Amino acid sequence: MGHAGGMRGHASAQSGDVGGMGGHLGAPHVGWRSWVTTVDHKRIGILYGVSAFVFLLVGGIEALLIRLQLAGPGQAVVSAQGFNALFTMHGTTMVFLAVMPANAAFFNYIVPLMIGARDVAFPRLNALSYWIFFFGALFLNASFLVGAPPDAGWFGYANLTSKQFSPGMNVDFWLLSLLVLGVSSMIAAVNFIVTILGMRAPGMTLMRMPVFVWMTLVVQFLIVLAFPPVTVGLIFLMFDRFFGTHFYDVAAGGDLHLWQHLFWIFGHPEVYILILPAFGIVSEVLPTFARKPLFGAPVVIYSGVLIGFFGFGVWSHHMFAAGMGPVADAAFSIATMLIAIPTGIKIFNWLATLWGGALRMTTAMHFAIGLVGLFTIGGLSGIMHASPPVDLQQTDTYFVVAHFHYVLIGGSLFGIFAGVYYWWPKMTGRFLDERLGKLGFWLLFVAFNAAFFPQHYLGAIGMPRRIYTYAAGTGWAFWNLVSTVGAFGIAVGVLVFAVNAWRSLRAGAPAPADPWDGRTLEWRTSSPPPVHDFDEIPAVSGRDTFWREKYGPRRGAPPAPAHDHVHLPAPSHWPVVIGLGIALLAVGALTHLAVVALGALVAVVGVFRFALEHHRTPAHAQQIGSLGVDHRKVAMWVFLGSECFLFGTLIATYLAYRGRSVVGPYPHEILNIPVTTLSTFDLLMSSLLMVLALAAVQRGDQRQARLWLFGTALFGLIFLGFQAFEFTTFVHEGLTLQQNLFGSTFFVLTGFHGGHVTVGVIWLLSLWVLALRGRLAPVDAIKVEVAGLYWHFVDVVWIAIFTLLYLIP
Amino acid sequence: MRSALLLGAAALGGCAWDGPMSTVRARSDFARDILYVYGIITWASVAIALVVFAALGVVLLRFREKPGAPLPAQTHGHTLLEIAWTVAPALVLLVIAIPTIQVIFRTQVAPAAQALDVTVRGRQWWWEFRYPSLGVVTANELHLPAGRPVALTLEGPDVIHSFWVPQLGGKRDVIPGRENRLTLVPDRPGEYWGQCAEFCGASHANMGLRVFVDTPEAFARWLAAQRATPAEPAGLAAEGKALYARSACVGCHTIRGVSAGVLGPDLTTFGSRTTLGAGLLPNTIENVTAWIHDPGAIKPGVKMPPLGLTEPQARAIATYLTGLR
């Protein structure tokens, strides 16, 4: 499949045709403003990387304070509440602000190079993801400045997070920033799925993609599908805290398992979101320095896909102690154990890659082999708590703390360091010092094991997690002290890296284009790569295509390299403006409604300017990628996939809570089926008008296009009118958001759908205005088509809602 | 890896495994069932780890780059080998899965008819134990007769907690609105420590408990003492009782015949408990005095407010309370 579409019309939001190579390439790349407005995937990658390192230090300092407090029994370095805030922020920071953005740094910088592309599919969306992340991260940490850092755990179990038990702004900071960060991850994930599927160089079939690209692709799908459930969970929490709904209110009939399910349906795939990129990095580093191809590469790829797939079926192994009953325990136990098989396969394939190789023990190789060893320990301890009986003794103890630090430091962080040492010369054009690098590795390796291996033992002799103090008689003191010493050793190891990085940037040895005798396309261009990545888009003849070029007999003639003009996206300041608007929304939620209004205004203006910035730039009109489908259409399909999970979660919650309200009014007393049948019919008809509108735009019939676009929007407005009528009637009959569980679930679900309809109406009216101005030619039909996909989806969702809420008693 | 192994060996050899919260010292049927699976999985894991580390060791020793050597053989894969290392872990998992499933179902059966019912209420940040069939209510220290099945019903009036006494078995969450159960037969008399294992707010770390597994005779004696009407105090204790009865204490605490508050622990036989503040401190007059004076200084976030009593007043009440046996 892969290269069918070729690379016609390079898929970026171009500033214009620069016409061949070596000419003027966009705006000057100097000064801080160029960083704020950049849409270059490499610069955004660096922004992600630097941010990740800063937050690694922040989260690290939090960890050191935690370890100081636990160095001995009865310490008073921090208060109980301070400690609770520290472990909450440490977990949240390391997951969302350190490891995820560090991975994003590699996705951004390396993936386009590896697939032979000049940028990602949507460069400005890429910048938008970064800036939303940036403001979300600042917002989360601003909680320290106002003395209200989140303190209910990174997992924020309901109902401890309710207003009753956490009255301060602490939990608000946490939930709002997670919502903001989720938006950022979602945008980035859609972007990278489209990029990887649609922007591969000629000849780069899916199975020829480097394993790192594959793992990136799997991770993006995990993000797209795993974030919606927790987003819905957080929205419930937000409604509970801000508007008095009852999602997590036991007295009103709420079920506290709900949050746990929603959180872990996200939370377990999240583990793979954190670790699979490291697996991908190692799968590149080991072959390069063993000077052998990855052993059984297809199997390594399939295992990664399987791990991602199974990752959705095991969430409840985080809830074995929550009392789900023996059948659920057994089912989730078996599913969890199954994941060990593809994971084990990866380990064995890495070992087989090394076997018989000619190992060059660079620092990157040290970290990669370190990962293989340390992740083995973390994986095996994971199998131990896949067994519910054993888990009942291990969960919420330091055994689990040891386990996931072996996975997340020994796995993710070691993989990230392997990637940093491996790709640093490519990114900076300079080498890191190998001697300092190896010193740093051994410091990290020894200190890490000193810090975390004893925690297995501490867990086995009963030390629970998240305790700020312990008694002397428990026998936990000595190994806690060892662990603390180890933690400081890790800090020294990280500092050694910082020194190395600093020295390299100032006066590191210059690196050639291909310093490691690499196997993949990123080594085919200069170090650092030119703004446009490749002078000529390379043709791909197989896996490890660059290695084949250098060493291999080529089988058959490779596809001709694509001849294209170099189009570079123009810088844009609308991404940072939108990011700021979203940050203002969050700030406003904690301060004043006026700030919310301001944030909404900034965000909406930003979105419109963003959308219209390149309207009708000729090169922008067509974005057909290697899938043969317009990027925007692929993006919309992916987005709608995540929307399915979003509405699926909302509907599932409604169904799970049906009949649990402790006071009336109840659904059968209030739902008006005849009226809603009318509004459903109206919405269905709008889909028909949408089809007519698209057809009119496609054949260039301006008059009809205007008519049907307006008609579709009007029918959408009529539906909203019906909804407004229904809501006011219900309120008059005593059903409010706060009345009972039925009110909470009903209004949030249908309100969310109404919100989607509203967005659709605004979108359609915007297109209508463009049509009125004669700016919607047949070449712009794709824009109407994408809006149409969204509109049809929203209609289909309503049919599901109408059936499940209204028709089924 | 080497240092990990060394540390591991040190941990296995040099560490004591019988602390008060040890998960590997089983003192009930439930804990023993778990330990049986725990053992199988641990040794299977250690065996797999040794195989991987051995292979890694060989690789690191044998396959270093040698200057001038030609490129190594460019092996792309080996189907049989790959099938082998897909099937082998599956077999190991089968060995783990079978006893796992057996124990899951065996440890979650309905309680026996003669089981002693105890309702455990986890609260921020202490434990209430009710024996509905015996008419006894106590807090933070649970007494159980050895050899008799016990059925614990876990209830939570505020947030989620988790009831965990490692030597008596695995933990089970105490979830408001859901009734969870634990059934077990404690088999050896002794004192066992427990602690809340689900993060529950400010003083989560200070939510300990003690379980005393008594011989049937000792349990009968304890029971009789719990049911007896406390003797009328004299001297300082009598002063303390009077103070208690007219202060805010009565709003939250129950002492049979004196007060009937329900927000705090039942104090009817407070003096018979060994610890204060949910396993926090030894139950001495000094500690109780300090506690009454300013409980928040001892237990962060505690719901009991400072009552504005003078030190002598607090001491009088402490004397009264510690005398309630």
PDB file of N, CA and C in Angstrom, chain A residues 158-159 255 257 260 291 293 296 299 320-322 326 329 337 351 356-357 359-361 373 380 384 387 389 392-397 445 453 457 460 462 466 468 479, chain B residues 1 7-8 15-16 21 23 34 38 41-42 45 56 59 63-65 72 74 76 78 82 85 93 100 108 158-160 164 166 171-173 175 178 180 197 204 206 300:
ATOM      1  N   ALA A 158     -11.753   9.102  43.584  1.00  0.00           N
ATOM      2  CA  ALA A 158     -12.979   9.636  44.155  1.00  0.00           C
ATOM      3  C   ALA A 158     -13.318   8.759  45.367  1.00  0.00           C
ATOM      4  N   ASN A 159     -13.905   9.255  46.367  1.00  0.00           N
ATOM      5  CA  ASN A 159     -14.458  10.544  46.627  1.00  0.00           C
ATOM      6  C   ASN A 159     -13.551  11.420  47.482  1.00  0.00           C
ATOM      7  N   ASP A 255     -21.385   5.517  42.424  1.00  0.00           N
ATOM      8  CA  ASP A 255     -20.591   4.316  42.680  1.00  0.00           C
ATOM      9  C   ASP A 255     -19.114   4.693  42.544  1.00  0.00           C
ATOM     10  N   HIS A 257     -16.571   2.918  42.269  1.00  0.00           N
ATOM     11  CA  HIS A 257     -15.797   2.157  41.282  1.00  0.00           C
ATOM     12  C   HIS A 257     -15.742   2.883  39.938  1.00  0.00           C
ATOM     13  N   GLN A 260     -12.605   4.708  39.344  1.00  0.00           N
ATOM     14  CA  GLN A 260     -11.476   3.774  39.239  1.00  0.00           C
ATOM     15  C   GLN A 260     -11.443   3.133  37.856  1.00  0.00           C
ATOM     16  N   ARG A 291      25.635  -3.913  15.226  1.00  0.00           N
ATOM     17  CA  ARG A 291      25.946  -4.012  13.803  1.00  0.00           C
ATOM     18  C   ARG A 291      25.252  -5.211  13.174  1.00  0.00           C
ATOM     19  N   PRO A 293      20.993  -6.540  12.054  1.00  0.00           N
ATOM     20  CA  PRO A 293      19.587  -6.105  12.031  1.00  0.00           C
ATOM     21  C   PRO A 293      18.850  -6.566  13.277  1.00  0.00           C
ATOM     22  N   GLY A 296      14.159 -10.698  14.181  1.00  0.00           N
ATOM     23  CA  GLY A 296      12.703 -10.884  14.102  1.00  0.00           C
ATOM     24  C   GLY A 296      11.929  -9.587  14.166  1.00  0.00           C
ATOM     25  N   VAL A 299       8.167  -9.569  14.270  1.00  0.00           N
ATOM     26  CA  VAL A 299       7.614 -10.067  15.525  1.00  0.00           C
ATOM     27  C   VAL A 299       7.702  -8.998  16.613  1.00  0.00           C
ATOM     28  N   PHE A 320      -7.780  -5.115  42.034  1.00  0.00           N
ATOM     29  CA  PHE A 320      -8.013  -6.432  42.642  1.00  0.00           C
ATOM     30  C   PHE A 320      -8.431  -6.314  44.100  1.00  0.00           C
ATOM     31  N   ALA A 321      -7.963  -5.270  44.783  1.00  0.00           N
ATOM     32  CA  ALA A 321      -8.334  -5.116  46.193  1.00  0.00           C
ATOM     33  C   ALA A 321      -9.669  -4.395  46.361  1.00  0.00           C
ATOM     34  N   ALA A 322     -10.250  -3.957  45.230  1.00  0.00           N
ATOM     35  CA  ALA A 322     -11.457  -3.127  45.341  1.00  0.00           C
ATOM     36  C   ALA A 322     -12.728  -3.964  45.457  1.00  0.00           C
ATOM     37  N   PRO A 326     -14.730 -12.762  42.306  1.00  0.00           N
ATOM     38  CA  PRO A 326     -13.718 -13.699  41.803  1.00  0.00           C
ATOM     39  C   PRO A 326     -13.699 -13.841  40.287  1.00  0.00           C
ATOM     40  N   ASP A 329     -11.875 -10.865  38.855  1.00  0.00           N
ATOM     41  CA  ASP A 329     -10.466 -11.001  39.247  1.00  0.00           C
ATOM     42  C   ASP A 329      -9.756 -11.989  38.336  1.00  0.00           C
ATOM     43  N   MET A 337      -1.719 -11.539  32.432  1.00  0.00           N
ATOM     44  CA  MET A 337      -0.603 -12.472  32.216  1.00  0.00           C
ATOM     45  C   MET A 337      -0.302 -12.607  30.722  1.00  0.00           C
ATOM     46  N   LEU A 351      17.769  -9.744  22.953  1.00  0.00           N
ATOM     47  CA  LEU A 351      18.939 -10.566  23.289  1.00  0.00           C
ATOM     48  C   LEU A 351      19.493 -11.235  22.030  1.00  0.00           C
ATOM     49  N   GLY A 356      25.808 -12.784  18.823  1.00  0.00           N
ATOM     50  CA  GLY A 356      26.527 -12.904  17.557  1.00  0.00           C
ATOM     51  C   GLY A 356      26.878 -11.564  16.940  1.00  0.00           C
ATOM     52  N   GLY A 357      26.571 -10.465  17.641  1.00  0.00           N
ATOM     53  CA  GLY A 357      26.873  -9.158  17.100  1.00  0.00           C
ATOM     54  C   GLY A 357      28.307  -8.739  17.393  1.00  0.00           C
ATOM     55  N   LEU A 359      29.495  -5.844  19.395  1.00  0.00           N
ATOM     56  CA  LEU A 359      28.948  -4.784  20.239  1.00  0.00           C
ATOM     57  C   LEU A 359      29.920  -3.621  20.398  1.00  0.00           C
ATOM     58  N   ARG A 360      29.451  -2.435  19.995  1.00  0.00           N
ATOM     59  CA  ARG A 360      30.203  -1.209  20.291  1.00  0.00           C
ATOM     60  C   ARG A 360      29.589  -0.600  21.528  1.00  0.00           C
ATOM     61  N   MET A 361      30.354  -0.578  22.628  1.00  0.00           N
ATOM     62  CA  MET A 361      29.744  -0.202  23.902  1.00  0.00           C
ATOM     63  C   MET A 361      29.753   1.313  24.089  1.00  0.00           C
ATOM     64  N   GLY A 373      18.023  -5.220  30.876  1.00  0.00           N
ATOM     65  CA  GLY A 373      18.158  -5.869  32.183  1.00  0.00           C
ATOM     66  C   GLY A 373      17.146  -5.365  33.198  1.00  0.00           C
ATOM     67  N   LEU A 380       8.977  -8.712  35.380  1.00  0.00           N
ATOM     68  CA  LEU A 380       8.697  -9.918  36.170  1.00  0.00           C
ATOM     69  C   LEU A 380       7.945  -9.574  37.452  1.00  0.00           C
ATOM     70  N   MET A 384       4.075 -10.725  38.895  1.00  0.00           N
ATOM     71  CA  MET A 384       3.699 -11.154  40.246  1.00  0.00           C
ATOM     72  C   MET A 384       2.369 -10.538  40.656  1.00  0.00           C
ATOM     73  N   SER A 387      -1.245 -11.717  39.509  1.00  0.00           N
ATOM     74  CA  SER A 387      -1.972 -12.738  40.262  1.00  0.00           C
ATOM     75  C   SER A 387      -2.719 -12.064  41.414  1.00  0.00           C
ATOM     76  N   PRO A 389      -4.299 -12.891  44.166  1.00  0.00           N
ATOM     77  CA  PRO A 389      -3.976 -13.157  45.570  1.00  0.00           C
ATOM     78  C   PRO A 389      -2.657 -12.507  45.984  1.00  0.00           C
ATOM     79  N   LEU A 392      -2.958  -8.792  46.348  1.00  0.00           N
ATOM     80  CA  LEU A 392      -3.597  -8.316  47.583  1.00  0.00           C
ATOM     81  C   LEU A 392      -2.556  -8.046  48.667  1.00  0.00           C
ATOM     82  N   GLN A 393      -1.417  -8.715  48.587  1.00  0.00           N
ATOM     83  CA  GLN A 393      -0.350  -8.410  49.539  1.00  0.00           C
ATOM     84  C   GLN A 393       0.588  -7.322  49.022  1.00  0.00           C
ATOM     85  N   GLN A 394       0.623  -7.123  47.706  1.00  0.00           N
ATOM     86  CA  GLN A 394       1.631  -6.205  47.163  1.00  0.00           C
ATOM     87  C   GLN A 394       1.077  -4.831  46.800  1.00  0.00           C
ATOM     88  N   THR A 395      -0.173  -4.773  46.377  1.00  0.00           N
ATOM     89  CA  THR A 395      -0.675  -3.498  45.899  1.00  0.00           C
ATOM     90  C   THR A 395      -0.657  -2.464  47.020  1.00  0.00           C
ATOM     91  N   ASP A 396      -0.398  -1.212  46.614  1.00  0.00           N
ATOM     92  CA  ASP A 396      -0.298  -0.116  47.576  1.00  0.00           C
ATOM     93  C   ASP A 396       0.800  -0.317  48.608  1.00  0.00           C
ATOM     94  N   THR A 397       1.812  -1.139  48.249  1.00  0.00           N
ATOM     95  CA  THR A 397       2.999  -1.208  49.099  1.00  0.00           C
ATOM     96  C   THR A 397       4.207  -0.759  48.292  1.00  0.00           C
ATOM     97  N   PHE A 445      22.923   3.769  37.039  1.00  0.00           N
ATOM     98  CA  PHE A 445      22.605   2.343  37.141  1.00  0.00           C
ATOM     99  C   PHE A 445      22.740   1.844  38.584  1.00  0.00           C
ATOM    100  N   PHE A 453      15.809  -1.312  44.364  1.00  0.00           N
ATOM    101  CA  PHE A 453      15.724  -2.747  44.657  1.00  0.00           C
ATOM    102  C   PHE A 453      15.277  -3.005  46.094  1.00  0.00           C
ATOM    103  N   TYR A 457      11.840  -5.346  48.951  1.00  0.00           N
ATOM    104  CA  TYR A 457      11.890  -5.941  50.290  1.00  0.00           C
ATOM    105  C   TYR A 457      10.994  -5.159  51.258  1.00  0.00           C
ATOM    106  N   ALA A 460       7.594  -6.175  50.803  1.00  0.00           N
ATOM    107  CA  ALA A 460       7.340  -7.530  51.291  1.00  0.00           C
ATOM    108  C   ALA A 460       7.226  -7.567  52.805  1.00  0.00           C
ATOM    109  N   GLY A 462       5.848  -5.164  54.354  1.00  0.00           N
ATOM    110  CA  GLY A 462       4.610  -4.483  54.716  1.00  0.00           C
ATOM    111  C   GLY A 462       4.594  -2.981  54.687  1.00  0.00           C
ATOM    112  N   ARG A 466       2.616   5.902  50.058  1.00  0.00           N
ATOM    113  CA  ARG A 466       1.944   7.173  50.342  1.00  0.00           C
ATOM    114  C   ARG A 466       1.791   7.436  51.837  1.00  0.00           C
ATOM    115  N   TYR A 468       3.590   9.299  55.033  1.00  0.00           N
ATOM    116  CA  TYR A 468       4.614  10.322  55.211  1.00  0.00           C
ATOM    117  C   TYR A 468       5.527   9.987  56.385  1.00  0.00           C
ATOM    118  N   TRP A 479      16.601   0.047  55.170  1.00  0.00           N
ATOM    119  CA  TRP A 479      16.552   0.035  53.703  1.00  0.00           C
ATOM    120  C   TRP A 479      15.923   1.293  53.132  1.00  0.00           C
TER     121      TRP A 479
ATOM    122  N   MET B   1      22.912  -4.724  36.468  1.00  0.00           N
ATOM    123  CA  MET B   1      22.328  -6.015  36.830  1.00  0.00           C
ATOM    124  C   MET B   1      23.122  -6.683  37.936  1.00  0.00           C
ATOM    125  N   LEU B   7      22.612  -6.835  45.491  1.00  0.00           N
ATOM    126  CA  LEU B   7      21.677  -6.265  46.459  1.00  0.00           C
ATOM    127  C   LEU B   7      20.572  -7.257  46.776  1.00  0.00           C
ATOM    128  N   GLY B   8      20.114  -7.915  45.718  1.00  0.00           N
ATOM    129  CA  GLY B   8      19.054  -8.896  45.914  1.00  0.00           C
ATOM    130  C   GLY B   8      19.492  -9.995  46.850  1.00  0.00           C
ATOM    131  N   CYS B  15      18.261  -9.852  55.443  1.00  0.00           N
ATOM    132  CA  CYS B  15      17.128  -9.106  55.964  1.00  0.00           C
ATOM    133  C   CYS B  15      16.238  -9.988  56.824  1.00  0.00           C
ATOM    134  N   ALA B  16      15.623  -9.321  57.777  1.00  0.00           N
ATOM    135  CA  ALA B  16      14.665 -10.040  58.602  1.00  0.00           C
ATOM    136  C   ALA B  16      13.332 -10.064  57.879  1.00  0.00           C
ATOM    137  N   MET B  21       4.695  -6.364  60.093  1.00  0.00           N
ATOM    138  CA  MET B  21       3.800  -6.218  58.933  1.00  0.00           C
ATOM    139  C   MET B  21       4.233  -7.144  57.795  1.00  0.00           C
ATOM    140  N   THR B  23       4.587  -9.699  54.928  1.00  0.00           N
ATOM    141  CA  THR B  23       3.620 -10.397  54.091  1.00  0.00           C
ATOM    142  C   THR B  23       4.006 -11.854  53.897  1.00  0.00           C
ATOM    143  N   ILE B  34      -2.338 -17.354  49.937  1.00  0.00           N
ATOM    144  CA  ILE B  34      -1.654 -16.335  49.132  1.00  0.00           C
ATOM    145  C   ILE B  34      -0.173 -16.660  49.044  1.00  0.00           C
ATOM    146  N   TYR B  38       2.320 -16.933  45.928  1.00  0.00           N
ATOM    147  CA  TYR B  38       3.428 -15.985  45.984  1.00  0.00           C
ATOM    148  C   TYR B  38       4.755 -16.723  45.763  1.00  0.00           C
ATOM    149  N   ILE B  41       5.192 -17.963  42.092  1.00  0.00           N
ATOM    150  CA  ILE B  41       5.490 -16.878  41.150  1.00  0.00           C
ATOM    151  C   ILE B  41       6.879 -16.314  41.382  1.00  0.00           C
ATOM    152  N   THR B  42       7.238 -16.177  42.658  1.00  0.00           N
ATOM    153  CA  THR B  42       8.549 -15.604  42.943  1.00  0.00           C
ATOM    154  C   THR B  42       9.640 -16.470  42.336  1.00  0.00           C
ATOM    155  N   SER B  45       9.716 -16.311  38.600  1.00  0.00           N
ATOM    156  CA  SER B  45      10.281 -15.036  38.143  1.00  0.00           C
ATOM    157  C   SER B  45      11.796 -15.031  38.297  1.00  0.00           C
ATOM    158  N   LEU B  56      22.393 -12.297  28.888  1.00  0.00           N
ATOM    159  CA  LEU B  56      22.964 -10.953  28.775  1.00  0.00           C
ATOM    160  C   LEU B  56      24.453 -10.976  29.131  1.00  0.00           C
ATOM    161  N   VAL B  59      26.415 -12.483  26.276  1.00  0.00           N
ATOM    162  CA  VAL B  59      26.480 -11.506  25.179  1.00  0.00           C
ATOM    163  C   VAL B  59      27.556 -10.469  25.463  1.00  0.00           C
ATOM    164  N   PHE B  63      30.542 -11.025  22.768  1.00  0.00           N
ATOM    165  CA  PHE B  63      30.276 -10.427  21.452  1.00  0.00           C
ATOM    166  C   PHE B  63      30.682  -8.962  21.370  1.00  0.00           C
ATOM    167  N   ARG B  64      31.820  -8.608  21.949  1.00  0.00           N
ATOM    168  CA  ARG B  64      32.304  -7.243  21.799  1.00  0.00           C
ATOM    169  C   ARG B  64      32.890  -7.060  20.396  1.00  0.00           C
ATOM    170  N   GLU B  65      32.860  -5.817  19.950  1.00  0.00           N
ATOM    171  CA  GLU B  65      33.468  -5.513  18.660  1.00  0.00           C
ATOM    172  C   GLU B  65      34.977  -5.707  18.731  1.00  0.00           C
ATOM    173  N   PRO B  72      29.457  -8.738  11.491  1.00  0.00           N
ATOM    174  CA  PRO B  72      28.884 -10.009  11.937  1.00  0.00           C
ATOM    175  C   PRO B  72      27.813 -10.497  10.963  1.00  0.00           C
ATOM    176  N   GLN B  74      24.538 -11.184   9.277  1.00  0.00           N
ATOM    177  CA  GLN B  74      23.347 -10.329   9.349  1.00  0.00           C
ATOM    178  C   GLN B  74      22.098 -11.199   9.472  1.00  0.00           C
ATOM    179  N   HIS B  76      18.442 -12.183  10.341  1.00  0.00           N
ATOM    180  CA  HIS B  76      17.217 -11.382  10.433  1.00  0.00           C
ATOM    181  C   HIS B  76      16.188 -11.993  11.366  1.00  0.00           C
ATOM    182  N   HIS B  78      14.723 -16.093  13.266  1.00  0.00           N
ATOM    183  CA  HIS B  78      14.769 -17.545  13.263  1.00  0.00           C
ATOM    184  C   HIS B  78      13.414 -18.012  13.745  1.00  0.00           C
ATOM    185  N   GLU B  82      11.871 -18.232  17.606  1.00  0.00           N
ATOM    186  CA  GLU B  82      10.883 -17.249  18.045  1.00  0.00           C
ATOM    187  C   GLU B  82       9.597 -17.918  18.517  1.00  0.00           C
ATOM    188  N   TRP B  85      10.370 -19.159  22.053  1.00  0.00           N
ATOM    189  CA  TRP B  85      10.262 -18.218  23.174  1.00  0.00           C
ATOM    190  C   TRP B  85       8.937 -17.483  23.219  1.00  0.00           C
ATOM    191  N   LEU B  93       3.445 -19.209  32.329  1.00  0.00           N
ATOM    192  CA  LEU B  93       2.254 -18.493  32.792  1.00  0.00           C
ATOM    193  C   LEU B  93       1.154 -19.459  33.198  1.00  0.00           C
ATOM    194  N   THR B 100      -3.258 -19.620  40.739  1.00  0.00           N
ATOM    195  CA  THR B 100      -3.850 -18.294  40.952  1.00  0.00           C
ATOM    196  C   THR B 100      -5.367 -18.367  40.920  1.00  0.00           C
ATOM    197  N   GLN B 108     -12.489 -16.474  48.172  1.00  0.00           N
ATOM    198  CA  GLN B 108     -13.646 -15.575  48.124  1.00  0.00           C
ATOM    199  C   GLN B 108     -14.959 -16.343  48.267  1.00  0.00           C
ATOM    200  N   ASP B 158     -16.901   7.506  55.004  1.00  0.00           N
ATOM    201  CA  ASP B 158     -16.378   8.748  54.400  1.00  0.00           C
ATOM    202  C   ASP B 158     -15.685   8.488  53.066  1.00  0.00           C
ATOM    203  N   VAL B 159     -14.369   8.230  53.085  1.00  0.00           N
ATOM    204  CA  VAL B 159     -13.667   8.002  51.825  1.00  0.00           C
ATOM    205  C   VAL B 159     -13.206   6.542  51.779  1.00  0.00           C
ATOM    206  N   ILE B 160     -12.509   6.203  50.688  1.00  0.00           N
ATOM    207  CA  ILE B 160     -12.049   4.826  50.532  1.00  0.00           C
ATOM    208  C   ILE B 160     -10.840   4.578  51.434  1.00  0.00           C
ATOM    209  N   TRP B 164      -5.967  -3.863  55.966  1.00  0.00           N
ATOM    210  CA  TRP B 164      -4.836  -4.736  55.647  1.00  0.00           C
ATOM    211  C   TRP B 164      -4.071  -5.129  56.914  1.00  0.00           C
ATOM    212  N   PRO B 166      -1.182  -7.708  57.147  1.00  0.00           N
ATOM    213  CA  PRO B 166      -0.434  -8.597  56.238  1.00  0.00           C
ATOM    214  C   PRO B 166      -0.317 -10.042  56.704  1.00  0.00           C
ATOM    215  N   LYS B 171      -5.133  -7.406  51.456  1.00  0.00           N
ATOM    216  CA  LYS B 171      -5.950  -6.239  51.807  1.00  0.00           C
ATOM    217  C   LYS B 171      -7.256  -6.250  51.016  1.00  0.00           C
ATOM    218  N   ARG B 172      -8.222  -5.552  51.533  1.00  0.00           N
ATOM    219  CA  ARG B 172      -9.485  -5.376  50.818  1.00  0.00           C
ATOM    220  C   ARG B 172      -9.934  -3.953  51.053  1.00  0.00           C
ATOM    221  N   ASP B 173     -10.343  -3.271  49.964  1.00  0.00           N
ATOM    222  CA  ASP B 173     -10.719  -1.862  50.097  1.00  0.00           C
ATOM    223  C   ASP B 173     -12.028  -1.710  50.855  1.00  0.00           C
ATOM    224  N   ILE B 175     -14.974   0.581  50.817  1.00  0.00           N
ATOM    225  CA  ILE B 175     -15.479   1.553  49.849  1.00  0.00           C
ATOM    226  C   ILE B 175     -16.872   2.006  50.234  1.00  0.00           C
ATOM    227  N   ARG B 178     -20.320   0.467  48.983  1.00  0.00           N
ATOM    228  CA  ARG B 178     -20.158  -0.918  48.538  1.00  0.00           C
ATOM    229  C   ARG B 178     -19.809  -1.746  49.765  1.00  0.00           C
ATOM    230  N   ASN B 180     -17.780  -4.673  50.952  1.00  0.00           N
ATOM    231  CA  ASN B 180     -16.768  -5.683  50.652  1.00  0.00           C
ATOM    232  C   ASN B 180     -16.618  -6.621  51.829  1.00  0.00           C
ATOM    233  N   ALA B 197      -4.339   0.854  53.702  1.00  0.00           N
ATOM    234  CA  ALA B 197      -3.477   0.721  52.531  1.00  0.00           C
ATOM    235  C   ALA B 197      -4.023   1.448  51.314  1.00  0.00           C
ATOM    236  N   HIS B 204      -3.331   9.552  56.426  1.00  0.00           N
ATOM    237  CA  HIS B 204      -3.342   8.177  55.928  1.00  0.00           C
ATOM    238  C   HIS B 204      -2.255   7.336  56.593  1.00  0.00           C
ATOM    239  N   ASN B 206      -1.231   7.570  59.484  1.00  0.00           N
ATOM    240  CA  ASN B 206      -1.509   7.362  60.913  1.00  0.00           C
ATOM    241  C   ASN B 206      -2.806   6.606  61.127  1.00  0.00           C
ATOM    242  N   PRO B 300      -1.864  14.844  62.258  1.00  0.00           N
ATOM    243  CA  PRO B 300      -2.267  15.940  61.358  1.00  0.00           C
ATOM    244  C   PRO B 300      -3.646  15.698  60.758  1.00  0.00           C
TER     245      PRO B 300
END
